[in-house]
Amino acid sequence: MDFPKKTVSRENDENLGGSELSDDNKNEEMGQRRPGTLNLNLNNPPDERHSKLGFQSGANFPEEQTENEEKDYAVHCVEAYFKGMETLSDEESEEGSGSSSKRKRYSTEEKGEAKIENESSPTEIIFDIEDDLALLNLTTLSLVATNEESDSNLQKEGTQMNEFQRAREWRERRLREAKRRHYEVARYCARRLAHPQEDDSFNKGNKKGVLKEAEDESQDFGGGPFYEAMVMIKKRNLVQELKWMPAKNKVEVRQCGVPSLMDLSLKILARNAEAIVSLELVPDFLRHKLSQIVRKKGKMNAHFLELLASGSPTEIRLNDCSEINTDDFTRIFGACDKKNLIVLQLDLCGRILTENVIINTIVTQNFSLPALTTISLTGAYQLTDFGLSKLARSASALQSVNLSQCSLLTNEGINLLVKHLKSTLRVLYIDHCQNIYAVSMLPALRKLNCLEVLSVAGIETVDDYFVTEIVRAHCLNMRQLVLANCGQLTDRALKFVGKKCSRLCALDLSHLDNLTDATVQYLADGCRSICSLKLCRNNFSDEALAAFLEVSGDSLTELSLNHVRGVGLNTALSLAKCSRNLLSLDLSWCRFIKDEALGFIVDNCSLLRLLKLFGCSQITNVFLNGHSNSMVQIIGLPLTPALKHLQLLEPQHTP
């Protein structure tokens, strides 16, 4: 049966488009069809495309074919079509590359829209109904031919599927069993390995909410005293205001003078410490001085410890216990009467202070240290959570605890400490305790009723959220914050500190690279009572520091600007005018400070007693011989011996 041939024009039909062509033009156009459009007319002999698929070009096909022959021929054509499609596409692509002007390759969108754009003129699309119906019939015949083969393989495939299904179920059972075992192991180890989070507020979303709330609660200081000071500083004429002339006559710096009889006696006693028999009637402050001198002489041994622990002492202060062994310590403290002991300082006691020593010597029974209020165990690297709990249980009146560099302590130890000292603990030092996770410690620290001093220097997990929550809970009582080397802190935390901690007296912000001048602004407008401020190794500008000193410099007695590169003439001028109560000043590695600026500071700050100038390479003899402050001791310059003035450095006070 011959099928009618029809052409459809896109111009006449909005879906297809095109124009009618003659049979000759149609046959010519059929040769330009793109790959995949195969002409399979059963009544016509195969053309050049059939020969490409494996047929002979001169084959004669009968006009009348039987049903079986027609079926075999159809199946053969379909198989040959799919086998030769890749070869046909490659050959036509090569031909198209040689004659790009005749045919153009089209994108997927153009094929879907059935639109062909030639470079010269639009090309008509020919839809051969005869070819399309023939291809449809051949596809149907091919599917019918494969049904019998599919039915024969169905049983085999079912058997294979059953075997595969059983193997998959067995594998799934093994995976479920392994998962159950892993879950049981995780539950068993969770209490020891996981960081405790007792409050749901520690999730990430709530943390962001708390920080956003803290930021909203803090006011904008754009029009405060700091802003007014900045405006005034920008209008300064430094050349006229900062004038210093060196003194014509060299001022002799006042030396320590003739030592007192008491100092001479203590030095002689320290030199002959092994000959001392008893210190029973010596007051505590003289014992402490003698202990410091003995340590400098290197004679802190078991004999001197026995002198301090004899009788019923109220204070035992040892700055260095590294020369005392465990047996001597156990023997001496086991025989000591500790009922009147108030202060116990055992720094650098890592060798001797083990869990067994604590239980057998210091804590012999519950409440065995009823009067103890201050304890310092710096460097006790063998102190565990259980040992700390025993100490806290036996000393219910403890107010100050120094646990710096106790590397075995964890959050569980802090929880136990707070459990026993909830109503009395005021001072807590946990510097460089790397096994303590800051956020997990928050619930315990919130329970303290009267926390005034907190030092978390060197704990890397301290962030803005931790500081914000601590300040929120203890802002009314907070007197001192040590946040040095907590690298995650930003201006947001200090903004909340400046807003809430109006009674803060001491603050250490050393080595916090993320802080900007905004932090200085918040502290200047909010914390007007700061006496001791350490800003070492920060990126504050000269103008911001000068504005802070203009606003809050009058209350400062100790200021450290070590390695703050922005320190310049504005800071020097504000120091000289507004910080007249300074006792100690550290300007080490501030390389922009020269003789004139430093002389202006020293001459105007008449109460200044200690000045550190390590690394200040522009300071010369003009300043050293020209300043008029005879009380100041300068250390750190090449011309001044540092070892001679070590006793002038700030002592490391215990809590």
XYZ file of C-alpha atoms in Angstrom:
655
model
C 0.000 0.000 0.000
C 1.329 3.382 -1.005
C 1.139 6.075 1.666
C 0.369 9.643 0.689
C 3.180 12.135 1.017
C 2.559 15.476 2.619
C 4.537 18.586 3.414
C 3.688 21.001 6.210
C 4.783 24.661 6.275
C 5.591 26.535 9.497
C 4.411 29.746 7.937
C 0.941 28.270 7.440
C 0.819 26.301 10.676
C 1.941 27.893 13.953
C 3.120 24.516 15.304
C 5.217 23.232 12.444
C 5.761 25.779 9.700
C 7.357 25.346 6.311
C 6.175 25.366 2.658
C 5.148 22.738 0.167
C 7.860 21.356 -2.055
C 7.813 19.347 -5.223
C 8.712 15.641 -5.271
C 12.126 16.347 -6.766
C 12.878 18.994 -4.171
C 11.539 16.670 -1.548
C 13.813 13.832 -2.596
C 16.750 16.241 -2.609
C 15.815 17.482 0.832
C 15.506 13.925 2.162
C 19.194 13.407 1.536
C 19.970 16.247 3.948
C 18.164 14.781 6.949
C 20.047 14.825 10.205
C 21.279 11.570 11.799
C 18.605 9.328 13.242
C 15.903 10.014 10.589
C 15.942 6.748 8.643
C 13.810 6.197 5.525
C 12.349 2.687 5.747
C 9.800 2.412 2.931
C 9.043 -1.307 2.461
C 7.804 -0.877 -1.119
C 10.878 0.924 -2.416
C 14.364 -0.502 -2.875
C 16.994 0.633 -0.349
C 18.867 3.841 -1.141
C 22.353 4.936 -0.225
C 21.464 4.962 3.487
C 20.450 1.313 3.360
C 23.797 0.434 1.838
C 25.500 2.173 4.753
C 23.572 -0.069 7.118
C 24.795 -3.257 5.460
C 22.416 -3.870 2.513
C 23.440 -4.287 -1.102
C 22.509 -1.383 -3.250
C 21.426 -3.569 -6.175
C 19.127 -5.898 -4.284
C 15.731 -6.553 -5.816
C 12.764 -6.651 -3.488
C 9.527 -8.320 -4.526
C 6.504 -6.140 -4.765
C 4.407 -8.629 -2.876
C 5.932 -10.127 0.275
C 4.584 -12.747 2.554
C 3.872 -11.952 6.168
C 6.872 -13.909 7.518
C 9.268 -12.404 5.014
C 7.986 -8.940 5.823
C 8.408 -9.608 9.533
C 11.987 -10.902 9.142
C 12.879 -8.009 6.936
C 11.469 -5.507 9.446
C 13.419 -7.028 12.344
C 16.576 -7.037 10.250
C 16.096 -3.400 9.320
C 15.628 -2.325 12.937
C 18.718 -4.220 14.111
C 20.767 -2.812 11.271
C 19.448 0.636 12.037
C 20.644 0.645 15.663
C 23.966 -1.050 14.837
C 24.827 1.420 12.106
C 23.574 4.531 13.809
C 26.933 5.371 15.412
C 28.810 4.780 12.138
C 26.276 6.799 10.229
C 26.480 9.737 12.638
C 30.291 9.813 12.450
C 30.321 9.782 8.659
C 27.684 12.474 8.370
C 29.505 14.632 10.883
C 32.650 14.371 8.736
C 30.680 15.258 5.630
C 29.077 18.177 7.451
C 32.447 19.562 8.443
C 33.479 19.683 4.785
C 30.318 21.432 3.660
C 29.296 23.651 6.504
C 27.533 25.999 4.139
C 24.998 23.318 3.147
C 23.923 22.122 6.561
C 24.078 23.463 10.096
C 24.147 21.549 13.406
C 21.287 22.480 15.707
C 20.923 22.706 19.457
C 18.431 20.766 21.578
C 16.176 23.812 21.929
C 16.065 24.329 18.155
C 15.237 20.678 17.588
C 12.422 20.826 20.164
C 10.938 23.896 18.525
C 11.251 22.277 15.082
C 12.912 25.391 13.740
C 15.896 25.376 11.402
C 17.721 28.572 10.574
C 20.073 28.475 7.649
C 22.750 31.062 7.203
C 21.290 32.160 3.848
C 17.522 31.419 4.115
C 15.076 29.368 6.238
C 14.952 25.665 5.377
C 11.682 23.817 5.129
C 11.050 20.742 7.210
C 9.656 17.745 5.350
C 7.488 15.326 7.224
C 7.184 12.070 5.292
C 4.091 10.353 6.589
C 4.990 7.194 4.710
C 8.412 6.948 6.350
C 7.065 7.752 9.813
C 4.311 5.134 9.674
C 6.688 2.545 8.271
C 9.126 3.132 11.126
C 6.258 2.812 13.624
C 5.131 -0.505 12.081
C 8.658 -1.901 12.080
C 9.135 -0.999 15.753
C 5.886 -2.787 16.667
C 6.906 -5.887 14.678
C 10.275 -5.909 16.435
C 8.611 -5.853 19.836
C 6.329 -8.726 18.872
C 9.305 -10.750 17.662
C 11.114 -10.358 20.968
C 8.138 -11.284 23.175
C 8.636 -15.036 22.688
C 12.290 -14.828 23.659
C 11.395 -12.709 26.700
C 8.823 -15.250 27.856
C 11.374 -18.054 27.615
C 13.890 -16.172 29.791
C 11.339 -15.060 32.394
C 11.682 -18.176 34.557
C 15.493 -17.971 34.577
C 15.408 -14.313 35.498
C 12.999 -15.041 38.355
C 15.364 -17.618 39.800
C 18.266 -15.201 39.559
C 16.207 -12.445 41.185
C 15.331 -14.736 44.108
C 19.007 -15.500 44.717
C 19.878 -11.816 44.506
C 17.043 -10.938 46.880
C 18.252 -13.466 49.472
C 21.817 -12.143 49.245
C 20.626 -8.565 49.669
C 18.485 -9.428 52.692
C 21.425 -11.252 54.309
C 23.662 -8.210 53.750
C 21.051 -5.869 55.207
C 20.745 -8.056 58.304
C 24.510 -7.897 58.802
C 24.505 -4.105 58.446
C 21.663 -3.727 60.953
C 23.477 -5.921 63.458
C 26.737 -3.963 63.072
C 24.875 -0.681 63.442
C 23.210 -1.929 66.634
C 26.599 -2.955 68.111
C 28.145 0.420 67.241
C 25.215 2.189 68.856
C 25.664 0.236 72.104
C 29.397 1.026 72.180
C 28.697 4.728 71.583
C 26.179 4.820 74.429
C 28.683 3.146 76.738
C 31.474 5.643 75.911
C 29.325 8.786 75.656
C 29.701 9.890 79.284
C 33.485 9.802 79.063
C 34.038 11.221 75.580
C 31.254 13.690 74.863
C 31.221 17.286 76.092
C 28.277 17.645 78.489
C 25.593 20.082 77.462
C 23.201 20.350 80.330
C 21.207 23.202 78.889
C 19.381 23.287 75.577
C 20.537 26.873 75.122
C 23.927 25.627 73.934
C 22.662 24.729 70.501
C 23.966 26.748 67.649
C 20.768 28.549 66.821
C 20.161 29.738 70.358
C 23.797 30.853 70.619
C 23.271 33.171 67.662
C 20.082 34.429 69.259
C 21.841 35.264 72.521
C 24.618 37.113 70.699
C 22.062 39.061 68.670
C 20.211 39.944 71.870
C 23.462 41.071 73.477
C 24.207 43.260 70.499
C 20.734 44.786 70.606
C 20.964 45.488 74.337
C 24.218 47.403 73.898
C 23.712 51.011 72.983
C 25.334 52.917 70.160
C 28.125 55.070 71.607
C 28.336 57.328 68.579
C 27.679 60.462 70.642
C 29.382 59.515 73.925
C 32.518 60.877 75.610
C 34.780 58.791 73.409
C 33.356 60.363 70.262
C 33.876 63.867 71.646
C 37.458 63.006 72.592
C 38.137 61.709 69.077
C 36.885 64.955 67.561
C 39.154 66.945 69.874
C 42.187 64.756 69.090
C 41.791 65.266 65.353
C 41.976 69.027 65.896
C 45.193 68.856 67.934
C 48.357 70.650 67.026
C 50.931 68.164 68.283
C 53.888 70.386 67.502
C 52.695 73.128 69.841
C 51.207 70.981 72.610
C 53.969 68.382 72.924
C 57.013 70.400 73.922
C 59.771 68.918 76.043
C 63.181 70.254 76.798
C 65.787 68.018 78.454
C 67.162 69.222 81.757
C 70.545 70.861 81.602
C 71.760 69.097 84.703
C 71.496 65.318 84.782
C 69.003 64.126 87.364
C 70.362 61.353 89.495
C 67.851 58.549 89.648
C 67.115 57.665 93.221
C 68.495 54.266 94.018
C 67.111 51.814 96.492
C 69.207 53.474 99.179
C 70.513 51.863 102.311
C 68.621 48.655 103.063
C 66.732 48.426 106.320
C 67.887 46.252 109.191
C 64.972 43.889 108.561
C 65.945 43.403 104.910
C 69.538 42.683 105.874
C 68.395 40.181 108.488
C 66.115 38.351 106.023
C 68.922 38.091 103.475
C 71.260 36.634 106.075
C 68.586 34.144 107.165
C 67.945 33.111 103.563
C 71.657 32.627 102.949
C 71.804 30.308 105.961
C 68.357 28.720 105.631
C 69.658 25.239 106.417
C 70.710 26.433 109.901
C 67.306 27.850 110.901
C 65.688 25.806 113.658
C 62.188 27.285 113.912
C 59.921 30.021 112.500
C 57.147 29.525 115.004
C 56.966 33.127 116.319
C 57.732 34.858 112.999
C 54.751 36.799 111.555
C 53.194 35.618 108.322
C 54.279 38.593 106.212
C 57.929 38.061 107.236
C 57.615 34.359 106.458
C 56.371 35.259 103.029
C 59.275 37.643 102.388
C 61.758 35.088 103.643
C 60.212 32.437 101.427
C 60.649 34.641 98.341
C 64.312 35.345 99.151
C 64.997 31.651 99.826
C 63.496 30.776 96.441
C 65.745 33.302 94.692
C 68.735 31.807 96.483
C 67.751 28.335 95.242
C 67.429 26.853 98.727
C 63.756 25.915 98.715
C 64.009 22.340 100.003
C 62.294 19.949 102.379
C 63.990 21.539 105.417
C 62.508 24.970 104.725
C 59.089 23.425 104.013
C 59.236 21.757 107.406
C 60.006 25.131 109.015
C 56.920 26.671 107.371
C 54.622 23.752 108.265
C 55.735 23.341 111.873
C 53.307 24.088 114.669
C 49.853 25.325 113.601
C 50.546 27.701 110.697
C 48.026 30.062 109.138
C 49.921 30.511 105.859
C 52.164 28.214 103.847
C 53.522 29.919 100.712
C 55.854 28.054 98.378
C 56.448 29.661 94.987
C 58.498 26.705 93.743
C 58.033 23.133 94.949
C 60.061 21.515 92.174
C 62.968 20.599 94.493
C 60.798 18.701 96.983
C 60.149 14.996 96.515
C 56.938 13.109 97.216
C 58.132 11.247 100.318
C 59.273 14.396 102.151
C 56.078 16.228 101.259
C 53.916 13.356 102.506
C 55.848 13.119 105.765
C 55.783 16.865 106.489
C 52.146 17.560 105.614
C 50.970 14.396 107.283
C 52.266 15.729 110.621
C 51.095 19.325 110.073
C 48.211 20.786 112.080
C 45.990 22.234 109.340
C 42.975 23.379 111.319
C 44.139 27.055 111.328
C 45.553 27.108 107.807
C 44.110 30.018 105.800
C 46.440 30.353 102.774
C 48.046 27.408 100.984
C 50.312 28.157 98.016
C 52.009 25.174 96.345
C 53.060 26.466 92.919
C 54.956 24.234 90.497
C 53.945 21.189 92.508
C 53.416 18.851 89.560
C 55.853 16.218 90.847
C 54.397 15.844 94.315
C 50.683 16.633 94.134
C 49.156 13.353 92.984
C 45.743 11.981 93.804
C 47.129 9.652 96.489
C 49.105 12.446 98.131
C 46.017 14.651 98.321
C 43.931 11.908 99.923
C 46.597 10.659 102.352
C 48.207 13.949 103.456
C 46.273 17.137 102.692
C 42.740 15.756 102.926
C 42.776 13.114 105.613
C 39.040 13.413 106.264
C 36.051 15.522 105.309
C 36.222 19.176 106.438
C 39.845 18.764 107.483
C 40.644 22.310 106.216
C 37.883 24.364 107.847
C 39.688 27.739 107.798
C 41.261 27.541 104.333
C 40.132 30.440 102.129
C 42.887 30.667 99.484
C 44.645 27.898 97.594
C 47.040 28.119 94.638
C 48.117 24.967 92.781
C 49.680 26.399 89.631
C 51.336 23.798 87.443
C 49.811 20.762 89.199
C 49.807 18.668 86.052
C 48.871 15.476 87.971
C 45.817 16.977 89.657
C 42.636 15.153 88.561
C 38.939 15.931 88.834
C 38.561 13.496 91.723
C 41.456 15.054 93.660
C 40.024 18.551 93.154
C 36.646 17.336 94.389
C 38.266 15.984 97.553
C 39.992 19.318 98.201
C 36.777 21.296 97.663
C 34.806 18.984 99.965
C 37.339 19.322 102.796
C 37.623 23.146 102.519
C 34.085 24.454 102.503
C 35.191 28.075 103.149
C 37.352 28.438 100.030
C 36.978 31.822 98.335
C 39.947 31.884 95.936
C 41.206 28.996 93.769
C 44.110 29.130 91.327
C 44.252 26.090 89.014
C 46.344 27.526 86.197
C 48.114 25.016 83.939
C 46.436 21.966 85.495
C 46.298 20.021 82.271
C 44.280 17.005 83.511
C 41.306 18.997 84.745
C 38.093 18.793 82.711
C 34.604 20.272 82.897
C 33.623 17.577 85.379
C 36.196 18.926 87.845
C 34.799 22.458 87.541
C 31.272 21.123 88.068
C 32.341 19.334 91.259
C 34.210 22.422 92.488
C 31.154 24.625 92.013
C 28.933 22.010 93.641
C 30.869 22.287 96.916
C 31.734 26.037 96.768
C 28.618 27.503 95.202
C 28.035 30.149 97.866
C 31.644 31.075 98.772
C 33.852 31.041 95.650
C 34.831 34.549 94.527
C 38.065 34.117 92.557
C 38.756 31.429 89.944
C 41.890 31.081 87.807
C 41.850 28.310 85.186
C 44.443 29.660 82.746
C 45.713 27.293 80.039
C 43.594 24.315 81.129
C 43.247 22.925 77.632
C 40.894 20.045 78.531
C 38.201 22.461 79.697
C 35.528 23.302 77.145
C 34.275 26.828 77.799
C 30.633 26.555 76.723
C 30.099 23.300 78.640
C 31.413 25.034 81.759
C 28.783 27.780 81.580
C 25.987 26.040 83.542
C 28.318 25.516 86.503
C 29.713 29.066 86.499
C 26.203 30.507 86.361
C 25.427 28.846 89.701
C 28.129 30.798 91.589
C 26.575 33.430 93.803
C 29.451 35.900 94.197
C 32.043 35.455 91.419
C 34.252 38.561 91.209
C 37.449 37.459 89.411
C 37.593 35.071 86.443
C 40.719 34.224 84.469
C 40.395 32.002 81.381
C 43.582 33.054 79.599
C 44.780 30.657 76.929
C 41.565 28.583 76.680
C 40.959 28.454 72.931
C 37.241 27.616 73.165
C 36.358 30.902 74.888
C 34.217 32.890 72.443
C 31.794 35.816 72.380
C 28.890 33.700 73.594
C 30.802 32.507 76.669
C 31.881 36.007 77.701
C 28.412 37.414 77.082
C 26.752 34.796 79.279
C 29.327 35.174 82.086
C 28.876 38.934 82.094
C 25.097 38.571 82.004
C 25.177 36.335 85.109
C 27.838 38.182 87.192
C 28.023 41.744 85.853
C 27.095 43.324 89.184
C 29.960 41.646 91.081
C 32.619 41.352 88.378
C 35.869 43.119 89.285
C 38.505 41.466 87.103
C 38.455 39.638 83.758
C 41.497 37.974 82.204
C 40.818 37.083 78.546
C 44.362 37.025 77.184
C 45.088 34.703 74.238
C 41.415 33.842 73.652
C 41.672 34.203 69.912
C 37.963 33.850 69.058
C 36.866 37.010 70.881
C 35.645 39.976 68.837
C 34.311 43.474 69.482
C 30.831 42.067 70.144
C 31.851 40.484 73.470
C 33.684 43.622 74.651
C 30.700 45.733 73.678
C 28.611 43.802 76.195
C 31.384 44.049 78.819
C 31.504 47.821 78.409
C 27.739 48.078 78.724
C 27.250 45.849 81.790
C 30.491 45.862 83.842
C 30.601 49.441 85.081
C 32.504 48.409 88.244
C 35.272 46.497 86.458
C 38.701 47.298 87.921
C 41.135 45.110 85.967
C 41.015 43.804 82.397
C 43.546 41.826 80.369
C 42.985 41.759 76.580
C 46.467 40.738 75.489
C 47.003 39.125 72.111
C 43.457 39.336 70.690
C 43.930 39.913 66.977
C 40.219 40.339 66.134
C 39.703 43.448 68.261
C 39.433 46.881 66.646
C 39.152 50.481 67.846
C 35.487 49.824 68.633
C 36.579 47.829 71.702
C 38.484 50.829 73.065
C 35.388 52.933 72.502
C 33.106 50.559 74.441
C 35.534 50.381 77.369
C 36.029 54.147 77.496
C 32.328 54.931 77.639
C 31.257 51.997 79.829
C 34.087 50.972 82.178
C 35.153 54.220 83.838
C 36.762 52.601 86.917
C 39.487 50.462 85.335
C 42.739 50.657 87.303
C 44.757 47.971 85.509
C 44.549 47.533 81.747
C 46.673 45.277 79.525
C 46.358 45.694 75.767
C 49.510 43.897 74.643
C 49.885 42.874 70.989
C 46.703 44.437 69.630
C 45.927 46.528 66.555
C 44.526 49.672 68.167
C 45.217 53.012 66.545
C 47.015 55.974 68.082
C 43.884 58.161 68.050
C 41.672 55.521 69.709
C 44.142 54.958 72.563
C 44.509 58.683 73.073
C 40.721 59.123 73.236
C 40.446 56.319 75.811
C 43.080 57.991 78.002
C 41.281 61.322 77.719
C 38.081 59.731 79.010
C 39.259 57.076 81.510
C 42.976 57.681 81.997
C 42.640 59.348 85.381
C 41.762 56.063 87.144
C 44.623 54.038 85.640
C 47.503 52.930 87.873
C 48.890 50.202 85.602
C 48.902 50.272 81.796
C 50.571 47.877 79.373
C 50.807 48.782 75.675
C 53.502 46.240 74.915
C 53.880 45.684 71.163
C 50.949 47.949 70.205
C 52.362 49.374 67.015
C 49.829 52.185 66.758
C 51.162 54.014 69.831
C 52.423 57.449 68.784
C 52.425 61.119 69.701
C 48.684 61.355 70.426
C 48.917 58.552 72.981
C 51.999 60.120 74.564
C 50.307 63.510 74.908
C 47.159 61.991 76.484
C 49.265 59.899 78.881
C 51.096 62.984 80.099
C 47.938 65.067 80.526
C 45.330 62.573 81.768
C 47.153 59.686 83.477
C 48.866 61.404 86.364
C 48.195 58.464 88.743
C 50.158 55.894 86.770
C 52.544 53.745 88.798
C 53.602 51.242 86.122
C 53.813 51.762 82.355
C 54.941 49.287 79.705
C 55.779 50.753 76.283
C 58.022 47.940 75.081
C 58.307 47.534 71.299
C 56.441 50.781 70.624
C 58.954 51.902 68.032
C 57.339 55.251 67.173
C 58.042 56.650 70.643
C 61.034 59.003 70.685
C 62.951 60.944 73.316
C 60.669 63.995 73.296
C 57.432 62.014 73.749
C 58.850 59.777 76.465
C 60.442 62.685 78.345
C 57.094 64.509 78.273
C 55.354 61.451 79.786
C 57.887 60.816 82.551
C 58.130 64.451 83.628
C 54.339 64.897 83.880
C 53.534 61.528 85.533
C 55.254 62.279 88.805
C 53.964 59.102 90.524
C 55.432 56.789 87.889
C 57.744 54.242 89.491
C 58.351 51.628 86.802
C 58.841 52.134 83.057
C 59.544 49.251 80.650
C 61.127 50.111 77.323
C 62.265 46.827 75.812
C 62.723 47.122 72.063
C 62.343 50.932 71.890
C 65.241 51.523 69.539
C 64.793 55.315 69.142
C 65.413 56.140 72.794
C 68.833 57.689 73.418
C 70.804 59.293 76.234
C 68.954 62.549 75.601
C 65.969 61.089 77.436
C 67.928 59.081 79.978
C 69.946 62.105 81.073
C 67.274 64.751 80.506
C 64.092 63.638 82.350
C 63.313 65.102 85.763
C 61.587 62.172 87.516
C 64.070 60.858 90.048
C 61.751 58.105 91.333
C 61.184 56.182 88.105
C 63.114 52.993 87.410
C 63.667 52.348 83.701
C 64.384 48.835 82.491
C 64.759 47.317 79.066
C 67.058 49.770 77.302
C 70.507 48.629 76.144
C 72.194 51.038 78.537
C 70.291 49.857 81.607
C 70.942 46.450 83.189
C 67.696 44.498 83.354
C 68.860 41.943 85.910
C 69.597 44.656 88.411
C 65.950 45.718 88.505
C 64.183 42.369 88.481
C 62.800 43.008 91.964
C 60.935 46.011 90.552
C 58.791 43.866 88.259
C 55.229 43.356 89.329
C 55.058 40.363 91.697
C 52.849 37.488 90.694
C 50.279 37.883 93.427
C 48.340 34.859 94.472
C 44.558 35.281 94.662
